[in-house]
mmCIF file of C-alpha atoms in Angstrom:
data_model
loop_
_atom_site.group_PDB
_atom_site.id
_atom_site.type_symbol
_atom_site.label_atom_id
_atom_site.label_comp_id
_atom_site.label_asym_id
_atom_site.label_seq_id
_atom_site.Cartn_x
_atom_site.Cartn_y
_atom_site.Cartn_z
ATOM 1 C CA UNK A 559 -3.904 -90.387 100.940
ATOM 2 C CA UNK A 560 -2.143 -90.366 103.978
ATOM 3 C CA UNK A 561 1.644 -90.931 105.112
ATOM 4 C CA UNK A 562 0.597 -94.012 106.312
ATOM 5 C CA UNK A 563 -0.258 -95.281 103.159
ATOM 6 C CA UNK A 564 3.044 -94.367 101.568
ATOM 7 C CA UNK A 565 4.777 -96.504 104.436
ATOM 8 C CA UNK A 566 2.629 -99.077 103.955
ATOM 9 C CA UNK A 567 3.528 -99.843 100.493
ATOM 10 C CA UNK A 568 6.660 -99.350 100.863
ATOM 11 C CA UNK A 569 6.962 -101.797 103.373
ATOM 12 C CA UNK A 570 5.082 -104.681 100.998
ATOM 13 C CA UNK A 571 7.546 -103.437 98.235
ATOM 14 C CA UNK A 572 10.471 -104.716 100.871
ATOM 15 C CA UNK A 573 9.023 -107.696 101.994
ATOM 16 C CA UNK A 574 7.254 -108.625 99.320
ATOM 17 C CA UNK A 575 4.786 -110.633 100.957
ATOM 18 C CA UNK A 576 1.469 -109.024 103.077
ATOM 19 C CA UNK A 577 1.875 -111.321 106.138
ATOM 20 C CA UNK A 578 5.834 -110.306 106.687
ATOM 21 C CA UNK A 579 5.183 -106.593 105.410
ATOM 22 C CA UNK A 580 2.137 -106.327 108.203
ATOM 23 C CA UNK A 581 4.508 -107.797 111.205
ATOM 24 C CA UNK A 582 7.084 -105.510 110.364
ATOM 25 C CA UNK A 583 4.847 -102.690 110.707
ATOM 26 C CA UNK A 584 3.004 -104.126 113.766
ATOM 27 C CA UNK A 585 -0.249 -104.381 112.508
ATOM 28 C CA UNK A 586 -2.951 -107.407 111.104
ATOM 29 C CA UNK A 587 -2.716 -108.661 107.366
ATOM 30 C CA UNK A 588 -6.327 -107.814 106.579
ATOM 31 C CA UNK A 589 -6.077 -103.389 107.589
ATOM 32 C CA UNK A 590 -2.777 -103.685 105.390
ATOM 33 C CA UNK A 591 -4.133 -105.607 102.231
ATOM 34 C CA UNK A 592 -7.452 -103.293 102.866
ATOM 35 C CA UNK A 593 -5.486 -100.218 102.934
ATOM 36 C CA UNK A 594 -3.007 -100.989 100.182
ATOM 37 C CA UNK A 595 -6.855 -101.807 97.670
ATOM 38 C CA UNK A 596 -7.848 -98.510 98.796
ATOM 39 C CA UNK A 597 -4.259 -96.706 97.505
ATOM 40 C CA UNK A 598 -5.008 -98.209 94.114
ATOM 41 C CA UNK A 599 -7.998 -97.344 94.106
ATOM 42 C CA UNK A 600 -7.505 -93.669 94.683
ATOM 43 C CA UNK A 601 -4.144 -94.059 92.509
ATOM 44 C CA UNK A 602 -6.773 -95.394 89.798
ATOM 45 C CA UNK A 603 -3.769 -97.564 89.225
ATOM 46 C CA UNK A 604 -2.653 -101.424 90.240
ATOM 47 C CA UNK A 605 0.461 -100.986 92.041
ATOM 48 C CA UNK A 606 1.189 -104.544 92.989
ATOM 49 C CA UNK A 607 1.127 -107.508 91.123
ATOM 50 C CA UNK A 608 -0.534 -111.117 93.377
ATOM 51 C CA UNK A 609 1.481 -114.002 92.403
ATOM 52 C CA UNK A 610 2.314 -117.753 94.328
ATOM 53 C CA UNK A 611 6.126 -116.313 94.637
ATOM 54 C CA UNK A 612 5.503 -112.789 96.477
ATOM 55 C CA UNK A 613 3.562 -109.797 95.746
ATOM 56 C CA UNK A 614 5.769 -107.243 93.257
ATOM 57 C CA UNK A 615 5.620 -103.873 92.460
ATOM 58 C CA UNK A 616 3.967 -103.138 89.039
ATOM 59 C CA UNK A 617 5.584 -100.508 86.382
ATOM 60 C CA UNK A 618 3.163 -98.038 87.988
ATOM 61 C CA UNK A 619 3.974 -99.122 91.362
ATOM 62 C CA UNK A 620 7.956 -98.842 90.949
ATOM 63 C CA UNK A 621 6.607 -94.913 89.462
ATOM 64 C CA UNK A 622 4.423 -94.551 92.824
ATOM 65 C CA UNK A 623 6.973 -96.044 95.487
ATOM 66 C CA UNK A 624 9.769 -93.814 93.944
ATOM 67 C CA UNK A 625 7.782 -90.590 94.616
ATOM 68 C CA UNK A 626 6.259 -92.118 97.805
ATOM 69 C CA UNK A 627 10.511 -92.559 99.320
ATOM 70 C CA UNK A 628 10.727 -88.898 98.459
ATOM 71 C CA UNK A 629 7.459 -87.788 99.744
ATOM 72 C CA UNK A 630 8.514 -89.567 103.213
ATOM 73 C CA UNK A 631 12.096 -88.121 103.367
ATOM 74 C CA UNK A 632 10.673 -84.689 102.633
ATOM 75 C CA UNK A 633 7.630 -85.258 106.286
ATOM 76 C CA UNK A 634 10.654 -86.300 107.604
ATOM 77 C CA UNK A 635 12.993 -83.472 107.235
ATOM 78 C CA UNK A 636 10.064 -81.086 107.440
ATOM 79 C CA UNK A 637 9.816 -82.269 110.738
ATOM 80 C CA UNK A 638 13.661 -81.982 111.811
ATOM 81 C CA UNK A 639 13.307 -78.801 110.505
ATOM 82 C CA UNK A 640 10.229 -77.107 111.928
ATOM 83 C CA UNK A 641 11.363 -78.650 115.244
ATOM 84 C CA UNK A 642 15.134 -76.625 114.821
ATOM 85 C CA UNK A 643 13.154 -73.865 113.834
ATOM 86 C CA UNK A 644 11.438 -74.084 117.118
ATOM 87 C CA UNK A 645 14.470 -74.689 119.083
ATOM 88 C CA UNK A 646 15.945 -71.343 117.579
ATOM 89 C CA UNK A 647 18.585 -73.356 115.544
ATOM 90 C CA UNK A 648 17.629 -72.104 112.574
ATOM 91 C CA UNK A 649 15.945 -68.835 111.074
ATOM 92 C CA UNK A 650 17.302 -65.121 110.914
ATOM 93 C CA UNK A 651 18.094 -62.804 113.590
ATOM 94 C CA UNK A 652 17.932 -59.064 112.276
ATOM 95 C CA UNK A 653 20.535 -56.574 114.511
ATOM 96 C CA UNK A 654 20.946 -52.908 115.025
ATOM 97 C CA UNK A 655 23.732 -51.795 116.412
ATOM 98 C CA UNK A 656 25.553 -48.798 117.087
ATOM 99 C CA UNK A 657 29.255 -48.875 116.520
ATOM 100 C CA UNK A 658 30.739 -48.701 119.793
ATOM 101 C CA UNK A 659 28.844 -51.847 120.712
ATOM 102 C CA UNK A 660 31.406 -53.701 118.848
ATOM 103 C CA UNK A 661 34.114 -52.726 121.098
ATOM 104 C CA UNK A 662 31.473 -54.444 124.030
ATOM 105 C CA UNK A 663 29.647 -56.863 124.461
ATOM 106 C CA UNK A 664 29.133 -57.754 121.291
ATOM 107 C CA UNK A 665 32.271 -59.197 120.346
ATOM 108 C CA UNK A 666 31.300 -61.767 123.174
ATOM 109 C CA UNK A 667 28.135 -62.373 122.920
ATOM 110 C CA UNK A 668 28.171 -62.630 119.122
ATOM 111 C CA UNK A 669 30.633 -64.580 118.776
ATOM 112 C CA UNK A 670 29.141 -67.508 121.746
ATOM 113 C CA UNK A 671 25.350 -66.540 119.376
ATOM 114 C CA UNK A 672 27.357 -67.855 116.122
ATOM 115 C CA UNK A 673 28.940 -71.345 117.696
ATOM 116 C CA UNK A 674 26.106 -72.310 119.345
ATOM 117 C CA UNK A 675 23.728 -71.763 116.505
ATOM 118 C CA UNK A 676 25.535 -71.848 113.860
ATOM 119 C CA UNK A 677 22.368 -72.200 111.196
ATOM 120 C CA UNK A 678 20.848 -68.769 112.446
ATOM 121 C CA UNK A 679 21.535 -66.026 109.770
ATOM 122 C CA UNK A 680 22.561 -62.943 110.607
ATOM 123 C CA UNK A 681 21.513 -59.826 109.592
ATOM 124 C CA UNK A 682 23.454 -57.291 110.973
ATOM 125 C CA UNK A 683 22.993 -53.230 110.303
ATOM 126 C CA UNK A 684 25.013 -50.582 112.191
ATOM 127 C CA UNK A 685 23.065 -47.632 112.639
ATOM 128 C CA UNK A 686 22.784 -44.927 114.642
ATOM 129 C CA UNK A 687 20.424 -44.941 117.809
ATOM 130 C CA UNK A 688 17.790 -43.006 116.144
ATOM 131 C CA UNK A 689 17.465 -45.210 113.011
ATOM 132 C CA UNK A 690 18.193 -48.318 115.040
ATOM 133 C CA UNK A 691 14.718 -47.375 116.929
ATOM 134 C CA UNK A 692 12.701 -46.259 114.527
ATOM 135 C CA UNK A 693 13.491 -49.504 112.282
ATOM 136 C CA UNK A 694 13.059 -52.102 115.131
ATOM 137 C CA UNK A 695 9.433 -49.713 115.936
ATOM 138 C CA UNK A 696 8.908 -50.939 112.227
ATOM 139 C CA UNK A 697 9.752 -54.090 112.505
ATOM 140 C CA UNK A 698 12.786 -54.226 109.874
ATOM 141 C CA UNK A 699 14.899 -55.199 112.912
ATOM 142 C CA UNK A 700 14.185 -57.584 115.688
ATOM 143 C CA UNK A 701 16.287 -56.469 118.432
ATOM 144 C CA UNK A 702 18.843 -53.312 118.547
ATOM 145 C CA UNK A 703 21.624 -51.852 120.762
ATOM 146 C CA UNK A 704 21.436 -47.920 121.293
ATOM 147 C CA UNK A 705 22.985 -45.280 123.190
ATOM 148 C CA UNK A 706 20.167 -44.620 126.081
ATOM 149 C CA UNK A 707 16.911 -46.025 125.605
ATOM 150 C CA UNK A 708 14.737 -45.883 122.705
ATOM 151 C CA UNK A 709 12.181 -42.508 122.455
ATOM 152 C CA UNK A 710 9.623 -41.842 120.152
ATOM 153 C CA UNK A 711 6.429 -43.337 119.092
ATOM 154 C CA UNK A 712 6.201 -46.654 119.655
ATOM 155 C CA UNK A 713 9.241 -46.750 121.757
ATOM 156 C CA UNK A 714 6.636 -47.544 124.474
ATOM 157 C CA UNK A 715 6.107 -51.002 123.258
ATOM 158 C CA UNK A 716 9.867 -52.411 123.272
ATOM 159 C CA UNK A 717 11.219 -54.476 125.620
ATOM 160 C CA UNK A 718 14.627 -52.797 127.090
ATOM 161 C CA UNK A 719 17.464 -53.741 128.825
ATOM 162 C CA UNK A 720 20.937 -52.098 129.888
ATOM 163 C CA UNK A 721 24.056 -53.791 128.320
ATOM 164 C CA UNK A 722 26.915 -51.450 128.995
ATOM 165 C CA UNK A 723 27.791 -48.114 131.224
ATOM 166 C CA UNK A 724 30.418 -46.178 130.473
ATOM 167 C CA UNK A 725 31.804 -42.718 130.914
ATOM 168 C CA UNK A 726 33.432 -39.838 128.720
ATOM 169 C CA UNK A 727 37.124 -39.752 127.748
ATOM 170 C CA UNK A 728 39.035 -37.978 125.464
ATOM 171 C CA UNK A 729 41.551 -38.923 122.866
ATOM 172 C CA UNK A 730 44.067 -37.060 121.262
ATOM 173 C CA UNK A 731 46.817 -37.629 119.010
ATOM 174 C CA UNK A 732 50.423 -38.790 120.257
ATOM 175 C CA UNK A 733 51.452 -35.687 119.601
ATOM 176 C CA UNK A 734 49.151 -33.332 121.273
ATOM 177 C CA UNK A 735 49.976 -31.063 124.125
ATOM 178 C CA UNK A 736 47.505 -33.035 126.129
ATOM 179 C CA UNK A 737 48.995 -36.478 125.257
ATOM 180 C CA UNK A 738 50.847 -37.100 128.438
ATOM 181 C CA UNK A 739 47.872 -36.447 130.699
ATOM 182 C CA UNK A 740 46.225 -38.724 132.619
ATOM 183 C CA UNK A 741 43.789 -36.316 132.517
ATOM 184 C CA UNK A 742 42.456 -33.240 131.164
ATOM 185 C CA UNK A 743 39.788 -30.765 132.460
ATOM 186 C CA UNK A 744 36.230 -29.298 131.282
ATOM 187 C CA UNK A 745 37.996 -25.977 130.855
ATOM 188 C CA UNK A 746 40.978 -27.161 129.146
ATOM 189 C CA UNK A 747 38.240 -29.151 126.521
ATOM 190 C CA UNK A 748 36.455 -25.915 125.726
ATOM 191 C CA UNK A 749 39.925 -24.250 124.484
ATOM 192 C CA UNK A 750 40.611 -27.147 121.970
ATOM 193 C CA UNK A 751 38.829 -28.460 118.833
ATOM 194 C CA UNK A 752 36.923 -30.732 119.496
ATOM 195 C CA UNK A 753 35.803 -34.283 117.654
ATOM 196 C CA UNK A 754 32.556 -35.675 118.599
ATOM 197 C CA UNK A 755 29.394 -37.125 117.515
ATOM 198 C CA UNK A 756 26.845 -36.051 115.094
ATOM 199 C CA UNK A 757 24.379 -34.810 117.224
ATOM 200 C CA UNK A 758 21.462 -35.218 114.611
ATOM 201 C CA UNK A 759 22.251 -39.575 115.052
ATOM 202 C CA UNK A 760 23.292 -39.401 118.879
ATOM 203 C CA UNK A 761 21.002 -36.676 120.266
ATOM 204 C CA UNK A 762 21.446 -37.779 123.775
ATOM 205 C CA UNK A 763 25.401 -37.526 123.410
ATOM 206 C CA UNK A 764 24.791 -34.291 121.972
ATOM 207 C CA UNK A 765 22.942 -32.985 124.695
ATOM 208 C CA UNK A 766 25.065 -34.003 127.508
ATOM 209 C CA UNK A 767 28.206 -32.303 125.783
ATOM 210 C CA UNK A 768 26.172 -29.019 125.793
ATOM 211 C CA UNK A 769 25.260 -30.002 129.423
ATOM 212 C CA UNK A 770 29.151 -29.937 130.132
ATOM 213 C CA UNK A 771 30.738 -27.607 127.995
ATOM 214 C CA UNK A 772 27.999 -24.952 128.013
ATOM 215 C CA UNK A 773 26.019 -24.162 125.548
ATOM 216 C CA UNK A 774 27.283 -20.975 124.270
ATOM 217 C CA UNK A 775 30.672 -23.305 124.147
ATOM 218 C CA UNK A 776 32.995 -22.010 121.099
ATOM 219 C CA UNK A 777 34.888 -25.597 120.894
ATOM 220 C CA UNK A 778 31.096 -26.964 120.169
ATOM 221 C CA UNK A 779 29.720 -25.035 117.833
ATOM 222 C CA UNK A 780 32.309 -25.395 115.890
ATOM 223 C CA UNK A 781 33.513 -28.868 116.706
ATOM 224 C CA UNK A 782 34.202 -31.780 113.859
ATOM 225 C CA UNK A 783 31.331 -34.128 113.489
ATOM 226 C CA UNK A 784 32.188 -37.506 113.211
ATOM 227 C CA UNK A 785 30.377 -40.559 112.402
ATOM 228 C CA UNK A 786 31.608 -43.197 114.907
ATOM 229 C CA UNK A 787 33.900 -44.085 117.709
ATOM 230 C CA UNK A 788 36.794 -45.195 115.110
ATOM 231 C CA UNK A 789 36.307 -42.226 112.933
ATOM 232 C CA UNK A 790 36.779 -39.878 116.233
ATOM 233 C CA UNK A 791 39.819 -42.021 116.807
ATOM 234 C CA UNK A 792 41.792 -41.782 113.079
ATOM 235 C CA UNK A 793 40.878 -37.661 113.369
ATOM 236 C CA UNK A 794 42.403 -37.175 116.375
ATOM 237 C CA UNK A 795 45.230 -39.121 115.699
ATOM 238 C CA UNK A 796 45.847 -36.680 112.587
ATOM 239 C CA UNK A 797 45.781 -33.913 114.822
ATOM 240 C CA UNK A 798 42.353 -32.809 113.628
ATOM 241 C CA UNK A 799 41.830 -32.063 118.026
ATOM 242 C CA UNK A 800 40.698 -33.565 121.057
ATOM 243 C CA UNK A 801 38.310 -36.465 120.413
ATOM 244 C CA UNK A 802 35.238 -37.169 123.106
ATOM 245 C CA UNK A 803 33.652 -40.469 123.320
ATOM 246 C CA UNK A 804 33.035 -43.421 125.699
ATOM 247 C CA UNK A 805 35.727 -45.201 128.057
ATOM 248 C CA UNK A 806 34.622 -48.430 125.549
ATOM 249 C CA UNK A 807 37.318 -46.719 123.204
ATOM 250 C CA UNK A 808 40.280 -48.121 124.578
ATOM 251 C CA UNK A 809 39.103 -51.538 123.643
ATOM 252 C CA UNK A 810 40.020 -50.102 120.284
ATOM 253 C CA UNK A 811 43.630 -48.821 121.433
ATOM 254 C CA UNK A 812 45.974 -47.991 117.530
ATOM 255 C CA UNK A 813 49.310 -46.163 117.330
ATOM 256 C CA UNK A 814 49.441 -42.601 117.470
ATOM 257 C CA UNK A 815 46.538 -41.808 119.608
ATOM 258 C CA UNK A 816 46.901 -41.413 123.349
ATOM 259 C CA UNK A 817 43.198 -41.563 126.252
ATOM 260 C CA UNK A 818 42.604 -39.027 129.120
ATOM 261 C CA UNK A 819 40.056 -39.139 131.230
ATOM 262 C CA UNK A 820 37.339 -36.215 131.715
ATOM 263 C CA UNK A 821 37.546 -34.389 134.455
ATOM 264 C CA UNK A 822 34.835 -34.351 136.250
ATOM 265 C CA UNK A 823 33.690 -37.574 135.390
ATOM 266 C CA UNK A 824 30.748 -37.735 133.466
ATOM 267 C CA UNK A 825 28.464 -40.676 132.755
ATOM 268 C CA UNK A 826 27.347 -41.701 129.469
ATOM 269 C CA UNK A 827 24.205 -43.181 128.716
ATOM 270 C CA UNK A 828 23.853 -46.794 128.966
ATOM 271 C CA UNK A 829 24.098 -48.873 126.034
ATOM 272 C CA UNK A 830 20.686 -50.583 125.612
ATOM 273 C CA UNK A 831 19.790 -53.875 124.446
ATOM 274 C CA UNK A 832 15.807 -53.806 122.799
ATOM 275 C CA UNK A 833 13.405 -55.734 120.991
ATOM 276 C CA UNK A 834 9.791 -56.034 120.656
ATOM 277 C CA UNK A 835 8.591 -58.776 122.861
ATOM 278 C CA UNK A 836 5.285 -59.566 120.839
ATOM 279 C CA UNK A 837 7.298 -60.237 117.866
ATOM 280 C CA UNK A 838 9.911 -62.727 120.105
ATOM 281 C CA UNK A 839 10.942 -65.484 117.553
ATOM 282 C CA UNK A 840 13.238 -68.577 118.809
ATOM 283 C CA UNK A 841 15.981 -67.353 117.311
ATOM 284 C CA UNK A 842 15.733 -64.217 119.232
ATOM 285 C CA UNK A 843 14.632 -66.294 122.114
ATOM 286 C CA UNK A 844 18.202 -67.952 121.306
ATOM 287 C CA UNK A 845 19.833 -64.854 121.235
ATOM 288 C CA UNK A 846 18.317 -63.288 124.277
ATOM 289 C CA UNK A 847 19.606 -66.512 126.275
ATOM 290 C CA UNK A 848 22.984 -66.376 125.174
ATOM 291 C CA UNK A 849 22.635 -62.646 125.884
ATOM 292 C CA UNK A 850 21.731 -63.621 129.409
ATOM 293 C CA UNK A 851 24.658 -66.520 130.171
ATOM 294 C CA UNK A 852 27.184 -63.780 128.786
ATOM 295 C CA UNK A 853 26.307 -60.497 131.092
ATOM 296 C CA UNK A 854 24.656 -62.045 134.629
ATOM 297 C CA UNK A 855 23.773 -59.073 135.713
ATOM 298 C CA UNK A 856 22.178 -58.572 132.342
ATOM 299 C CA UNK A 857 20.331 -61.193 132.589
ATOM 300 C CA UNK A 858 18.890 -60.530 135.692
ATOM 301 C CA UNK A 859 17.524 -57.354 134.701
ATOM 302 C CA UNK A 860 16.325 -58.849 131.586
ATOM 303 C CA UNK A 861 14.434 -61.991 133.469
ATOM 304 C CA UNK A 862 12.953 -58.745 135.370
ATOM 305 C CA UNK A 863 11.002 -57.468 132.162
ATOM 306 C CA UNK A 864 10.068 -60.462 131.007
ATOM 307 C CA UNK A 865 8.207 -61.496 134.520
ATOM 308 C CA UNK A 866 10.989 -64.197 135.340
ATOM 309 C CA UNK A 867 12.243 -63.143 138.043
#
């Protein structure tokens, strides 16, 4: 049995009559009264009643032609909906994300992702760099923002992509010594307290504050971890010390809590935008193109990878 054979009684069932039912499907009277014998003979059932005043549906024809409408509207739709499926309309796009990604770009670029394909559900995860690689490696995400590029095994294997550069900066609270500086020093860092990432997530961030402070630095051994940019924000603003993170931070600008920059200025790793490209679904495809009409520049570099360019 065949969709054709579905439409082809339903049609009779309309008109009622094989010569009108077989113009309005554009074919010969004898294929549709052959192909309508052979449906009750596979249904093992008459489905249509002969008479002088029209051809009718039988009690097991009104039973077939009721599942047969349903059958139809359900090819149908599965074809609407493979084909948004296809287009990236529809399906699930799984994020990492790191939280200082949220200050940029992904305010922007999510929020274009979610109006323009609306039906895609989200999955999103903030996680620190380490975890964010390791679970798009595993493929429990399918595309992640980190602080440098992903390392470890099968690191080798992702498709990557800078999103975001940025440099250090401190924060302290409003009422710290240091709060009316534009900017404060290297030296004057390692005689404060100071706030910063948990090395153990951010091991790149960790690495270039021993790079700059020293490694024997007092104010780093014995600094106060914290767990993202906002946390390092509400500590120093209750005087905990001198918070270090990335110029991104004054997209988050609250009361009480004042920026300097870092003297000498010191870059940051880029953000970094990955994914696996031989697990690239359309919505990812989607995302990946609204990725690329946000950030130009991104998506330059990104055509780059992928051999567009």
């Amino acid at each position: 049995m065949e969709a054709r054979h579905l439409r082809y009684a339903l049609a009779l069932a309309e008109h009622r009559h094989f010569g009108r039912a077989a113009r309005a499907l554009g074919i010969a009277q004898p294929p549709l009264s052959k192909q309508i014998a052979d449906l009750e003979r596979e249904t093992g059932a008459r489905l249509f009643d002969r008479t002088r005043q029209g051809v009718f549906p039988t009690a097991a024809g009104e039973a077939f032609l009721a599942r047969a409408r349903r059958a139809l509207e359900e090819m149908t739709a599965a074809r609407t909906d493979a084909g948004r499926a296809a287009r990236g309309e529809t399906g699930r796009l799984r994020l990492g994300f790191i939280a200082s990604a949220l200050l940029d770009p992904l305010p922007d670029v999510l929020g274009r992702f979610g109006r323009e394909r609306p039906d895609v559900r989200l999955e999103l995860h903030e996680m620190a760099s380490r975890r964010g690689t390791a679970a798009l490696v595993a493929g429990e995400l399918d595309v992640a923002v980190t602080l440098g590029p992903p390392r470890g095994a099968g690191a080798e294997h992702l498709v990557s992509v800078p999103v975001g550069h940025d440099h250090l900066i401190a924060v302290v609270g409003s009422a710290h010594p240091y709060a009316g500086q534009a900017s404060v020093s290297v030296d004057q860092l390692r005689r404060q307290p100071l706030i910063v990432a948990t090395g153990e997530d951010e091991p790149v961030i960790a690495a270039g504050l021993r790079a700059l402070l020293g490694e024997d630095a007092a104010a780093l051994e014995g600094a106060t971890v914290a767990r993202d940019v906002h946390t390092i924000m509400g500590l120093a603003a209750c005087g905990v010390g001198v918070g270090l993170g990335p110029s991104r931070m004054r997209e988050a600008a609250r009361p009480g809590i004042r920026f300097c920059e870092v003297t000498p200025r010191t870059a940051l790793p880029d953000l970094v935008l990955s994914f696996a490209h031989r697990d690239r679904s359309p919505a990812l495809d989607a995302f990946l193109d609204v990725v690329r009409r946000n950030c130009p520049d991104v998506g330059a570099a990104l055509d780059l990878r992928l051999g567009r360019a």
